[in-house]
Short mmCIF file of N, CA and C in Angstrom, two decimals:
data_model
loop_
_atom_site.label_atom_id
_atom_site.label_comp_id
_atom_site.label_asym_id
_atom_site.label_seq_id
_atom_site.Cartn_x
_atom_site.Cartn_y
_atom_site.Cartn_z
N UNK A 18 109.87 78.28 77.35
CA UNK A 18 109.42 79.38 76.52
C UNK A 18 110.37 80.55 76.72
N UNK A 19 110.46 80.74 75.61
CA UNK A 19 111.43 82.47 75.74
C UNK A 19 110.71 82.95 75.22
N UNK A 20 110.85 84.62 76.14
CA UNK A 20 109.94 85.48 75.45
C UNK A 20 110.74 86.88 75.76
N UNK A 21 111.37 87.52 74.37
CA UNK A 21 112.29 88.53 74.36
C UNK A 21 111.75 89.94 75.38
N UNK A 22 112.67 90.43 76.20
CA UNK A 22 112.50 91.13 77.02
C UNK A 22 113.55 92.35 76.96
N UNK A 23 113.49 93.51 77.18
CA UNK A 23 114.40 94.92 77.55
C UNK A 23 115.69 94.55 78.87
N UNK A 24 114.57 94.43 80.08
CA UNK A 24 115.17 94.27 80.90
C UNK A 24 114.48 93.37 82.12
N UNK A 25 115.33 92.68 83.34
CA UNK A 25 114.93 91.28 83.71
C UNK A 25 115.06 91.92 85.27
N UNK A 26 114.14 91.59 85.99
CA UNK A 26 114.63 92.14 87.29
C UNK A 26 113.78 90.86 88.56
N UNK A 27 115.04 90.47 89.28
CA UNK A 27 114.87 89.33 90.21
C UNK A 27 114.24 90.09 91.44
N UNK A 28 113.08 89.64 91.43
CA UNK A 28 112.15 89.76 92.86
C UNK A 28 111.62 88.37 93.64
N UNK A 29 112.91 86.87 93.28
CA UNK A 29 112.71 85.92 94.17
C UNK A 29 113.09 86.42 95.37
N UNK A 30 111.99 85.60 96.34
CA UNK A 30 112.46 85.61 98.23
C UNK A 30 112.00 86.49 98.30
N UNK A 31 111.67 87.51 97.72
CA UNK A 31 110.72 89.02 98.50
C UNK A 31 108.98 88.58 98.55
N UNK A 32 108.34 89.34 99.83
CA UNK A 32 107.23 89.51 99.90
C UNK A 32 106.37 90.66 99.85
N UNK A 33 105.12 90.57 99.55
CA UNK A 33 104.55 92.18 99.51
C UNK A 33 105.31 92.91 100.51
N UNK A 34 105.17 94.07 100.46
CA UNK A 34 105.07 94.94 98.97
C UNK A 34 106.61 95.13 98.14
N UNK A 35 107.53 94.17 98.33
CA UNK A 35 108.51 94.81 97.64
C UNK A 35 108.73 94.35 96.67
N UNK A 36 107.84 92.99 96.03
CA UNK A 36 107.81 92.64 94.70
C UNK A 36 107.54 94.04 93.82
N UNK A 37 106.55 94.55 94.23
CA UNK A 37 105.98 96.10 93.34
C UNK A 37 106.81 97.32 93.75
N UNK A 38 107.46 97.08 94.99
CA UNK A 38 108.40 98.31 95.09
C UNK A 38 109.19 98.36 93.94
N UNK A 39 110.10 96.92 93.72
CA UNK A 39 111.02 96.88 93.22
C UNK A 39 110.96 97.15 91.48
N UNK A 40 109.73 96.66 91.00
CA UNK A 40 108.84 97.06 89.67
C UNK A 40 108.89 98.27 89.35
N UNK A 41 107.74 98.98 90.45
CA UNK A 41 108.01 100.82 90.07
C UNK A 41 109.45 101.52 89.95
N UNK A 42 109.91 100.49 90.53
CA UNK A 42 111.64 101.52 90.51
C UNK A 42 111.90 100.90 89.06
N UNK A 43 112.42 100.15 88.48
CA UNK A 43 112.42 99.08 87.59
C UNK A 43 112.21 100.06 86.11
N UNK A 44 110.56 100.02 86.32
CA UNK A 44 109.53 100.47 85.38
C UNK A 44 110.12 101.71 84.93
N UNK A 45 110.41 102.42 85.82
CA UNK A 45 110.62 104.06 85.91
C UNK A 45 112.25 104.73 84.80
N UNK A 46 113.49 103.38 85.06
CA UNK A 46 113.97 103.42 83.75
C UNK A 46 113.56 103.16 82.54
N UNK A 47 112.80 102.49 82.51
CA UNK A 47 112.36 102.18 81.20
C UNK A 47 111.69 103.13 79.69
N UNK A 48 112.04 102.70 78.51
CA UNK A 48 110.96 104.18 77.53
C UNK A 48 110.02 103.57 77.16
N UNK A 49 109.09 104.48 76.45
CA UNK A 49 108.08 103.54 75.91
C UNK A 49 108.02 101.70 75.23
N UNK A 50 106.80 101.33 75.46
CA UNK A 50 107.34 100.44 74.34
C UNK A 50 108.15 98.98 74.61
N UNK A 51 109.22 99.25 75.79
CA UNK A 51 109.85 98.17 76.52
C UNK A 51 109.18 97.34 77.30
N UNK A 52 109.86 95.66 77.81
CA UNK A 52 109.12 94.81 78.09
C UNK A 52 109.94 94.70 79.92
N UNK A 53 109.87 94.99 80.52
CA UNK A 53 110.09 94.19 82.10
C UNK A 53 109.93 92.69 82.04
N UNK A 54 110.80 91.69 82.33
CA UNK A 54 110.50 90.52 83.15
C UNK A 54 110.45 90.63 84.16
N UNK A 55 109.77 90.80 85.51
CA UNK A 55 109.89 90.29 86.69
C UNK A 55 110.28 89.12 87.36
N UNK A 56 110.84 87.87 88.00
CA UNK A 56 110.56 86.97 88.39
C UNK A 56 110.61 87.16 89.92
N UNK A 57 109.60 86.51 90.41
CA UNK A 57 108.86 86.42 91.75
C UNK A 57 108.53 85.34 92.13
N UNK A 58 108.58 84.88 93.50
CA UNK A 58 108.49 83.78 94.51
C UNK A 58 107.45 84.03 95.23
N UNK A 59 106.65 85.17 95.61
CA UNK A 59 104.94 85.58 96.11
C UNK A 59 104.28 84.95 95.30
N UNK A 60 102.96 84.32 95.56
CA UNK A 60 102.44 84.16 94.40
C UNK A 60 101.40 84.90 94.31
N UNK A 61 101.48 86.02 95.56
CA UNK A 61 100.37 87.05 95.53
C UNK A 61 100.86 88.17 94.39
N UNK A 62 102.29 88.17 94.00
CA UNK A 62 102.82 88.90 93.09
C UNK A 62 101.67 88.97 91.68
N UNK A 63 101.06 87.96 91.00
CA UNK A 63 100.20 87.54 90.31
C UNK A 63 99.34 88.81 90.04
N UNK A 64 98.59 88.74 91.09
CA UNK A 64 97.37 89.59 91.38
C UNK A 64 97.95 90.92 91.49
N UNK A 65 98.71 91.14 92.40
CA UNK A 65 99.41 92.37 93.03
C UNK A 65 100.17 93.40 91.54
N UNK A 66 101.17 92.56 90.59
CA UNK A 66 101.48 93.49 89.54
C UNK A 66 100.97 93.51 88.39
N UNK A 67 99.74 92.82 88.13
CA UNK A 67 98.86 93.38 86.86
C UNK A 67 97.82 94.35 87.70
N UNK A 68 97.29 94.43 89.07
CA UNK A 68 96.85 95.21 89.23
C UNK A 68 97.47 96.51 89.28
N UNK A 69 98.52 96.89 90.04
CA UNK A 69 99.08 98.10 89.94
C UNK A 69 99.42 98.13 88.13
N UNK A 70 99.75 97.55 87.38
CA UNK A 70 100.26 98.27 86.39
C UNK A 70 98.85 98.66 85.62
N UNK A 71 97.78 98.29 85.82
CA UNK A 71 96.47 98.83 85.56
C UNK A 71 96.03 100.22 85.78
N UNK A 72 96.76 100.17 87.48
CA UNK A 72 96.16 101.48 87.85
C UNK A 72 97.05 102.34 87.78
N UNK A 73 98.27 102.47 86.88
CA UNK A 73 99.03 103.66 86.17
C UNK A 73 99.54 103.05 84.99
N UNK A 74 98.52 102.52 84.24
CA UNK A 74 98.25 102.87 82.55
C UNK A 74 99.42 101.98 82.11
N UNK A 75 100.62 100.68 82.66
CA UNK A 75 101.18 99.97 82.08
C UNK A 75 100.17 99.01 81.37
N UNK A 76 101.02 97.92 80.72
CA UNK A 76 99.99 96.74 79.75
C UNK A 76 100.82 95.56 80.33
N UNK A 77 99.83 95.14 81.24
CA UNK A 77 100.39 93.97 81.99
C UNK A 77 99.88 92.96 80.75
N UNK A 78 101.05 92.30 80.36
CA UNK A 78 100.63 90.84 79.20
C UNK A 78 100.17 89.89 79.67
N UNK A 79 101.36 89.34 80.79
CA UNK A 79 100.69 88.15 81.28
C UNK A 79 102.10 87.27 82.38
N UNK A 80 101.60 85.91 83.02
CA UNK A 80 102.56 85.53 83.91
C UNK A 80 102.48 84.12 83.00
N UNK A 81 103.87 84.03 84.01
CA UNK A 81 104.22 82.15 82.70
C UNK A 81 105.17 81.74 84.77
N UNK A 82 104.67 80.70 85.01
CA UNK A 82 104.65 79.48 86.14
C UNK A 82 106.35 78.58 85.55
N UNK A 83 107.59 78.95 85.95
CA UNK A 83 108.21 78.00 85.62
C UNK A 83 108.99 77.72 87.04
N UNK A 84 109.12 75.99 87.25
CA UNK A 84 109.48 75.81 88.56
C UNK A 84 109.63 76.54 90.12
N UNK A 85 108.29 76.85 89.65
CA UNK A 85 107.85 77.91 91.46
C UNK A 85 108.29 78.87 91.42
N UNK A 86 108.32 79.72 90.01
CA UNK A 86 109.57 81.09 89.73
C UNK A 86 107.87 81.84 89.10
N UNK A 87 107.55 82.73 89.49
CA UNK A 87 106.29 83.34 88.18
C UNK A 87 107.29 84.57 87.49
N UNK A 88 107.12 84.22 86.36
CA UNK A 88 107.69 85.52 85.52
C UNK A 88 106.79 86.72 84.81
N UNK A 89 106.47 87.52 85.50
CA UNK A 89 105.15 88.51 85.00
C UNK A 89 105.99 89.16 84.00
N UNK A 90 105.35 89.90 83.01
CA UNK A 90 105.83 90.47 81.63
C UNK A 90 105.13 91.64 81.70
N UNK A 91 105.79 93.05 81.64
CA UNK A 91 104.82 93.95 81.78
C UNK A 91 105.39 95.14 80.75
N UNK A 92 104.76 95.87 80.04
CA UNK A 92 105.14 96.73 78.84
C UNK A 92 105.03 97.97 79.10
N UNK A 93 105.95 98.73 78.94
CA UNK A 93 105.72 100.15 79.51
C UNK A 93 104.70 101.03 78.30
N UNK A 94 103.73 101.70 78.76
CA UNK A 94 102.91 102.34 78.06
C UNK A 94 103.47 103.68 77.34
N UNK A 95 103.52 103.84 78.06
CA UNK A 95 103.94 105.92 78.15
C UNK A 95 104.32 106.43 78.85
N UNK A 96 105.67 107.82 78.63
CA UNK A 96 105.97 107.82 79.72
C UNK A 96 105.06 109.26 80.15
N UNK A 97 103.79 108.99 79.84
CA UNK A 97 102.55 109.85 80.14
C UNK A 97 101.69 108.79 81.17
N UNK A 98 102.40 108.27 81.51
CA UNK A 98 101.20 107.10 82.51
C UNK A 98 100.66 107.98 83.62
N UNK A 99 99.84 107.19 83.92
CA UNK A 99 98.75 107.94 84.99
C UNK A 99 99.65 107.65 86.55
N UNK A 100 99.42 109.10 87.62
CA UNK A 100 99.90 108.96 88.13
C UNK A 100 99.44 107.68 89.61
N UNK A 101 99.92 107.09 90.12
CA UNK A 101 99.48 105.72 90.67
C UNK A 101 98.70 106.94 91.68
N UNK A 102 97.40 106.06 91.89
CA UNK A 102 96.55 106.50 92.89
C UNK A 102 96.75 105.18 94.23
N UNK A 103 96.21 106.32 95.02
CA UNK A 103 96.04 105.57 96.35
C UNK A 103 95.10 105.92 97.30
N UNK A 104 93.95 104.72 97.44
CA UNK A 104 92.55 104.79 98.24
C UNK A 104 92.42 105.64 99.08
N UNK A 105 91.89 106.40 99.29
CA UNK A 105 91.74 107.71 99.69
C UNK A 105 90.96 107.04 101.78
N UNK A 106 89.95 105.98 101.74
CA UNK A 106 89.49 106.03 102.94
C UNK A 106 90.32 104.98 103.05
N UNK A 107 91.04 105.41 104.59
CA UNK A 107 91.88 104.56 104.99
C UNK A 107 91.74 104.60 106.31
N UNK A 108 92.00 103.38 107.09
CA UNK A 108 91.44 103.06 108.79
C UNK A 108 92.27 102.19 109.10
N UNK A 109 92.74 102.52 110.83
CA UNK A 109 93.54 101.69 111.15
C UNK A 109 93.09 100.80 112.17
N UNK A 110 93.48 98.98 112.27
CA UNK A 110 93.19 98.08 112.23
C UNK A 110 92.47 98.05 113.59
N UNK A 111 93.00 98.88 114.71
CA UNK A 111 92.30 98.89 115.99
C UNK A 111 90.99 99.13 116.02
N UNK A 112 90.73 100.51 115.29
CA UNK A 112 89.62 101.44 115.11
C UNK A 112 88.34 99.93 114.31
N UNK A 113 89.33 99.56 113.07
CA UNK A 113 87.96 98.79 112.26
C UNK A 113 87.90 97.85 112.68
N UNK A 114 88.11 97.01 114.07
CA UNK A 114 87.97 96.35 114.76
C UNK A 114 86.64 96.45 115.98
N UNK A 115 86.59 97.68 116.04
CA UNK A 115 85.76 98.40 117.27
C UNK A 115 84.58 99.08 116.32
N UNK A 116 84.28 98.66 115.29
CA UNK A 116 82.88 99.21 113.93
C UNK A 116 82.42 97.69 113.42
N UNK A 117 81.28 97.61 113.08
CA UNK A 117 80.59 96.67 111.90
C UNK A 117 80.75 96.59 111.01
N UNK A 118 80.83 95.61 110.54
CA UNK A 118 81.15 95.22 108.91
C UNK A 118 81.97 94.45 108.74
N UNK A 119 82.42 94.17 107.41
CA UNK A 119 83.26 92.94 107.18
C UNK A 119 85.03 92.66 107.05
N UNK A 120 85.85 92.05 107.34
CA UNK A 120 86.72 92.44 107.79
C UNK A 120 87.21 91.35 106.28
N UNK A 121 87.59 92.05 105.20
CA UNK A 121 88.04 91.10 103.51
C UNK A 121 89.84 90.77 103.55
N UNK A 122 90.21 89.46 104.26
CA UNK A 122 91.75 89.51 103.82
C UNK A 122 91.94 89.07 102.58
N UNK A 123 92.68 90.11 102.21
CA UNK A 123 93.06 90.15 100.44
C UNK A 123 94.40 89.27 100.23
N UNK A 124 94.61 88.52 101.51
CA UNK A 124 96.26 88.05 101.30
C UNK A 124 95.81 86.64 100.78
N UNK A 125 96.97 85.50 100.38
CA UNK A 125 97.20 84.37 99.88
C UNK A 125 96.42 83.43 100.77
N UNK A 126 96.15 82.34 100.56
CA UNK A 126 94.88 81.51 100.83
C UNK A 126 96.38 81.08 102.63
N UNK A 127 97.18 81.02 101.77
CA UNK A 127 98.46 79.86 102.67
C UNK A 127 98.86 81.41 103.71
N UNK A 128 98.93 82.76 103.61
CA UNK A 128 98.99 83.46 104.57
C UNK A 128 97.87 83.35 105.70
N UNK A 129 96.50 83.45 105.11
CA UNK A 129 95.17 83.81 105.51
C UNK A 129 95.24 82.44 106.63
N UNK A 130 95.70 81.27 106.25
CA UNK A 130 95.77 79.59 107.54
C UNK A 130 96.79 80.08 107.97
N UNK A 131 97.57 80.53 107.79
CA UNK A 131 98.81 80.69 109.05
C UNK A 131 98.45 81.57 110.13
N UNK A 132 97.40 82.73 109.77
CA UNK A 132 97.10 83.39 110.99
C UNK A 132 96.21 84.28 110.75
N UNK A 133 95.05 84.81 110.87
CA UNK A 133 94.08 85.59 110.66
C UNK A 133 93.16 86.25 111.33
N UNK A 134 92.72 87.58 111.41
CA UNK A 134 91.75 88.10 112.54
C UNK A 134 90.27 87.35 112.76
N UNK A 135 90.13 86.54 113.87
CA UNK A 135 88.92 85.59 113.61
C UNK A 135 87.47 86.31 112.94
N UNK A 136 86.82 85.56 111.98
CA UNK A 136 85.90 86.34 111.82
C UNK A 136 86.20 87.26 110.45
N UNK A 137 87.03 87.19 109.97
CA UNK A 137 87.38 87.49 108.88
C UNK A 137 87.18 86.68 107.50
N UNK A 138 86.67 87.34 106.28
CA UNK A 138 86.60 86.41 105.60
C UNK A 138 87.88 86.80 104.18
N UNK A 139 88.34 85.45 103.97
CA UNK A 139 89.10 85.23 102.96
C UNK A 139 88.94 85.29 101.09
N UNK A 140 89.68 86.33 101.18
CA UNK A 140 89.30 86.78 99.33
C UNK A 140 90.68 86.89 98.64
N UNK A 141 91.75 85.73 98.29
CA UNK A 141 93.02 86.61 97.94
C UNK A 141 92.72 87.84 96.52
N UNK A 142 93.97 88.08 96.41
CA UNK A 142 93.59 89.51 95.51
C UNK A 142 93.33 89.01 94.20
N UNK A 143 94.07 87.66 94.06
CA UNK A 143 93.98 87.13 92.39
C UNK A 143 92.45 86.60 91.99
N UNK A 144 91.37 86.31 93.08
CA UNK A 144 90.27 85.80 92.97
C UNK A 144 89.23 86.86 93.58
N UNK A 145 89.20 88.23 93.99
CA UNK A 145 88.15 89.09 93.95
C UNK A 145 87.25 89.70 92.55
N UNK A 146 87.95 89.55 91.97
CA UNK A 146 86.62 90.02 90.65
C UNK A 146 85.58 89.20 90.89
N UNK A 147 86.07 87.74 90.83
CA UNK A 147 85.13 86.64 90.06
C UNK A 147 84.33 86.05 91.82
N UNK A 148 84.72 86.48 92.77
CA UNK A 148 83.91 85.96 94.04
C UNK A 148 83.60 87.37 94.59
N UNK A 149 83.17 88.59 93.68
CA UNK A 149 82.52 90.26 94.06
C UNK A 149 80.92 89.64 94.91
N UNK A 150 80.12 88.72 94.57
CA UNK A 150 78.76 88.29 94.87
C UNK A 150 78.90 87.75 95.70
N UNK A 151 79.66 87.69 96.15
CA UNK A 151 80.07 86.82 97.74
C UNK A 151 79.96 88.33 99.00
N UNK A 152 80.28 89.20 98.51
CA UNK A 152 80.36 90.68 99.16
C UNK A 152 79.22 91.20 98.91
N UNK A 153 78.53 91.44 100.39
CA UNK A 153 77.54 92.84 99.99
C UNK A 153 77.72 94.39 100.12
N UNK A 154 77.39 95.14 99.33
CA UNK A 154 77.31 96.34 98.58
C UNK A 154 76.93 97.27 99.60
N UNK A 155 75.83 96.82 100.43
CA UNK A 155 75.76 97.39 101.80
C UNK A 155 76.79 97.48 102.94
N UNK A 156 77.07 96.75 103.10
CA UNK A 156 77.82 96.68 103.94
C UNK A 156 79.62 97.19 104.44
N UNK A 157 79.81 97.85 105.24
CA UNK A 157 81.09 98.47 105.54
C UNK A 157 82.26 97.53 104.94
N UNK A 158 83.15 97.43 104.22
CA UNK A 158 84.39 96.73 104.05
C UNK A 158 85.45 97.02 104.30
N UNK A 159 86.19 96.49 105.14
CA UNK A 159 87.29 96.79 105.76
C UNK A 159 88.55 95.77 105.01
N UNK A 160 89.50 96.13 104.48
CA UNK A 160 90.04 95.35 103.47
C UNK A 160 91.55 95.61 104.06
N UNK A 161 92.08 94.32 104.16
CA UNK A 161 93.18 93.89 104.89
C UNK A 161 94.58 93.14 104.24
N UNK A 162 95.36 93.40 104.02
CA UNK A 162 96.52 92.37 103.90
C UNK A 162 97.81 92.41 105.14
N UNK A 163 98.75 92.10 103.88
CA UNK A 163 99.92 92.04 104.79
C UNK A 163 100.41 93.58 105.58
N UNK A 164 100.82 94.67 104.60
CA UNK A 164 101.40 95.74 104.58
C UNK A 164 100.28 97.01 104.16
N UNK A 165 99.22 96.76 103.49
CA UNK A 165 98.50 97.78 102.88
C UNK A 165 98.80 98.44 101.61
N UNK A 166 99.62 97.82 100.62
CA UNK A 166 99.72 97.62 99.48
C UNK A 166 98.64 96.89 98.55
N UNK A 167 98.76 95.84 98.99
CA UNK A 167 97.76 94.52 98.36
C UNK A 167 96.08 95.29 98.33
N UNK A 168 96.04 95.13 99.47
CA UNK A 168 94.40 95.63 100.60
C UNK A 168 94.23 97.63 99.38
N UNK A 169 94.90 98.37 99.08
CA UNK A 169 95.12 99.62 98.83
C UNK A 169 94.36 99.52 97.61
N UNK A 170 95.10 98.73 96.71
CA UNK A 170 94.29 97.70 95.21
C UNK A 170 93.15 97.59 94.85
N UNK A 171 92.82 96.37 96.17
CA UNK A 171 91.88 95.57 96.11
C UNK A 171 90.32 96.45 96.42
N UNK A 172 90.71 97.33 97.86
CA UNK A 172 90.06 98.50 97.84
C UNK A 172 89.37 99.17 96.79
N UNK A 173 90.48 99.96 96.07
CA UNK A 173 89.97 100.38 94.56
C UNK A 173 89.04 99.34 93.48
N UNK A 174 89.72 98.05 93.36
CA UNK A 174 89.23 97.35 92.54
C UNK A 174 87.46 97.60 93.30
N UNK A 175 86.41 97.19 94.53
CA UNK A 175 85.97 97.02 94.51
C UNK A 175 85.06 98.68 94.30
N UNK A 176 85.76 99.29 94.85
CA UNK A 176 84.85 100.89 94.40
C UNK A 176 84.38 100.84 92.93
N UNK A 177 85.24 100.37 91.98
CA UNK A 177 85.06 100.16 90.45
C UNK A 177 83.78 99.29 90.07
N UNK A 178 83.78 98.44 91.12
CA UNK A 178 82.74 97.42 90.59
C UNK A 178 81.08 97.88 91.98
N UNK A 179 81.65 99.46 92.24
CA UNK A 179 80.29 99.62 92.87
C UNK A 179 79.93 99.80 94.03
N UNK A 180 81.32 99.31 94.69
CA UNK A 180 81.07 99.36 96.85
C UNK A 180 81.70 100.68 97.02
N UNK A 181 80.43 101.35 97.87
CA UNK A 181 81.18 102.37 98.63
C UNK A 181 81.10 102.39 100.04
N UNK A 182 80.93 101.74 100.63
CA UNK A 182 81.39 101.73 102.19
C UNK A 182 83.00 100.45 102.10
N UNK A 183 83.74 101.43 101.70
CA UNK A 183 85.18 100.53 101.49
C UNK A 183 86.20 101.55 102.36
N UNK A 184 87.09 100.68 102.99
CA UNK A 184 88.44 101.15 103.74
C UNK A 184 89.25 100.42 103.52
N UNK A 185 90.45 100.74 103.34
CA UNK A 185 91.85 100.33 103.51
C UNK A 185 92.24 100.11 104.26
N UNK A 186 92.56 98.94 105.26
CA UNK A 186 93.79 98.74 106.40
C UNK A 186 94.45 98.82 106.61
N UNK A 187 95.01 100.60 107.01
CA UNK A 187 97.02 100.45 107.15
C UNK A 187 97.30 100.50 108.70
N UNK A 188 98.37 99.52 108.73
CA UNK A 188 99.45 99.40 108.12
C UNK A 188 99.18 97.80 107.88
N UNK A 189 98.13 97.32 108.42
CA UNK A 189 97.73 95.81 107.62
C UNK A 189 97.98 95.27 108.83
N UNK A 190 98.36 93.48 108.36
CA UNK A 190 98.61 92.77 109.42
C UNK A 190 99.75 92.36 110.27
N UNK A 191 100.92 93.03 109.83
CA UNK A 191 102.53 93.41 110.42
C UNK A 191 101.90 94.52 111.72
N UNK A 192 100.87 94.97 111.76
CA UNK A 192 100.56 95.91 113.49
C UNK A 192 99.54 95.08 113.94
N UNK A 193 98.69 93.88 113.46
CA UNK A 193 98.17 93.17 114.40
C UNK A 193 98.99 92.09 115.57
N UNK A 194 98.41 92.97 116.74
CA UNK A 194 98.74 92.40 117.77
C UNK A 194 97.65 91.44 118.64
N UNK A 195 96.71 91.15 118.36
CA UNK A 195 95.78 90.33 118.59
C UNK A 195 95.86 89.00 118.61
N UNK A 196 94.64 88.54 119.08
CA UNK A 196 95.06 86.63 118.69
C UNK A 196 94.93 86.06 117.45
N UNK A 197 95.54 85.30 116.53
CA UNK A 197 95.50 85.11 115.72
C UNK A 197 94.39 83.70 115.25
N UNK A 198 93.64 83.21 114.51
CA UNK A 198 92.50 82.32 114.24
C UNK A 198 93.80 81.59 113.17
N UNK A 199 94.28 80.20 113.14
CA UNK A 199 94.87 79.62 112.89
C UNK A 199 94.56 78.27 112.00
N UNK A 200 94.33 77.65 110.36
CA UNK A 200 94.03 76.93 109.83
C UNK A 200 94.89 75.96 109.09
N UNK A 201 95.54 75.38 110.01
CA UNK A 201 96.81 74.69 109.26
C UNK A 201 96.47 73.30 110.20
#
């Protein structure tokens, strides 16, 4: 499939967050109206750049799967876009370790078996809308990825759909020094 594009920008071999680093920089030449290709080797990229281009007013179209390459397509809105927000309650991993509540890794199913804070439960970012009833509303959420990009998102996404005992995990799981719960 071809699908006519402005401009094409290679984000194979990178992992969060610099698939979306490299986007916002990307995006930021761009004028109205224009199309970004991305191609990416994360496949948390998926989840990760239709959400951010949501939450500063781009029109994420859609991703197309060709030989382990995802090519996201994203359209610049305006160059009136909203300015990117960022989750305001934020806690670091020691502290929400030493509190109650639930500890949500927002990373890839294949990160989450390679190593994880035991006791944690697994939500990647591309499948939280549709598994929200799996989460209770009561309860403290402590929301985790790699870097605190992903987790920053996912955060927001769930305030939208209603949770307010929500935190962000920075700097994520690159400062866990703990033992790791292992599923491989």
């Amino acid at each position: 499939m071809s699908i006519k594009v402005d401009i094409q920008l290679d984000a194979k071999g990178l992992s969060c967050p610099m698939p979306i680093v490299k986007t916002k920089k990307a995006m930021a030449d761009l004028v109205d109206g224009q199309i970004l290709e991305v191609s990416a080797t994360d496949k948390g990229s998926k989840a990760d750049i239709a959400a951010w281009a949501e939450s500063v007013g781009h029109q994420y179209i859609g991703t197309v799967e060709e030989e382990n390459v995802l090519k996201h397509y994203i359209r610049k809105c305006s160059d009136d876009t909203m300015d990117e927000k960022t989750f305001e309650r934020t806690i670091a991993l020691e502290v929400a370790m030493k509190r109650e509540g639930l500890i949500l890794d927002v990373r890839e199913e294949a990160e989450f078996a390679f190593g994880h804070i035991e006791g944690a439960k697994s939500i990647p970012m591309g499948e939280l809308e549709v598994r929200l009833s799996e989460l209770n509303k009561e309860q403290e959420v402590y929301v985790v990825c790699r870097t605190g990009q992903r987790s920053d998102l996912a955060a927001q996404k769930l305030v939208a759909h209603g949770f307010t005992k929500v935190f962000n995990v920075l700097p994520g799981m690159t400062s866990w020094t703990g033992h790791l719960t292992k599923h491989i």
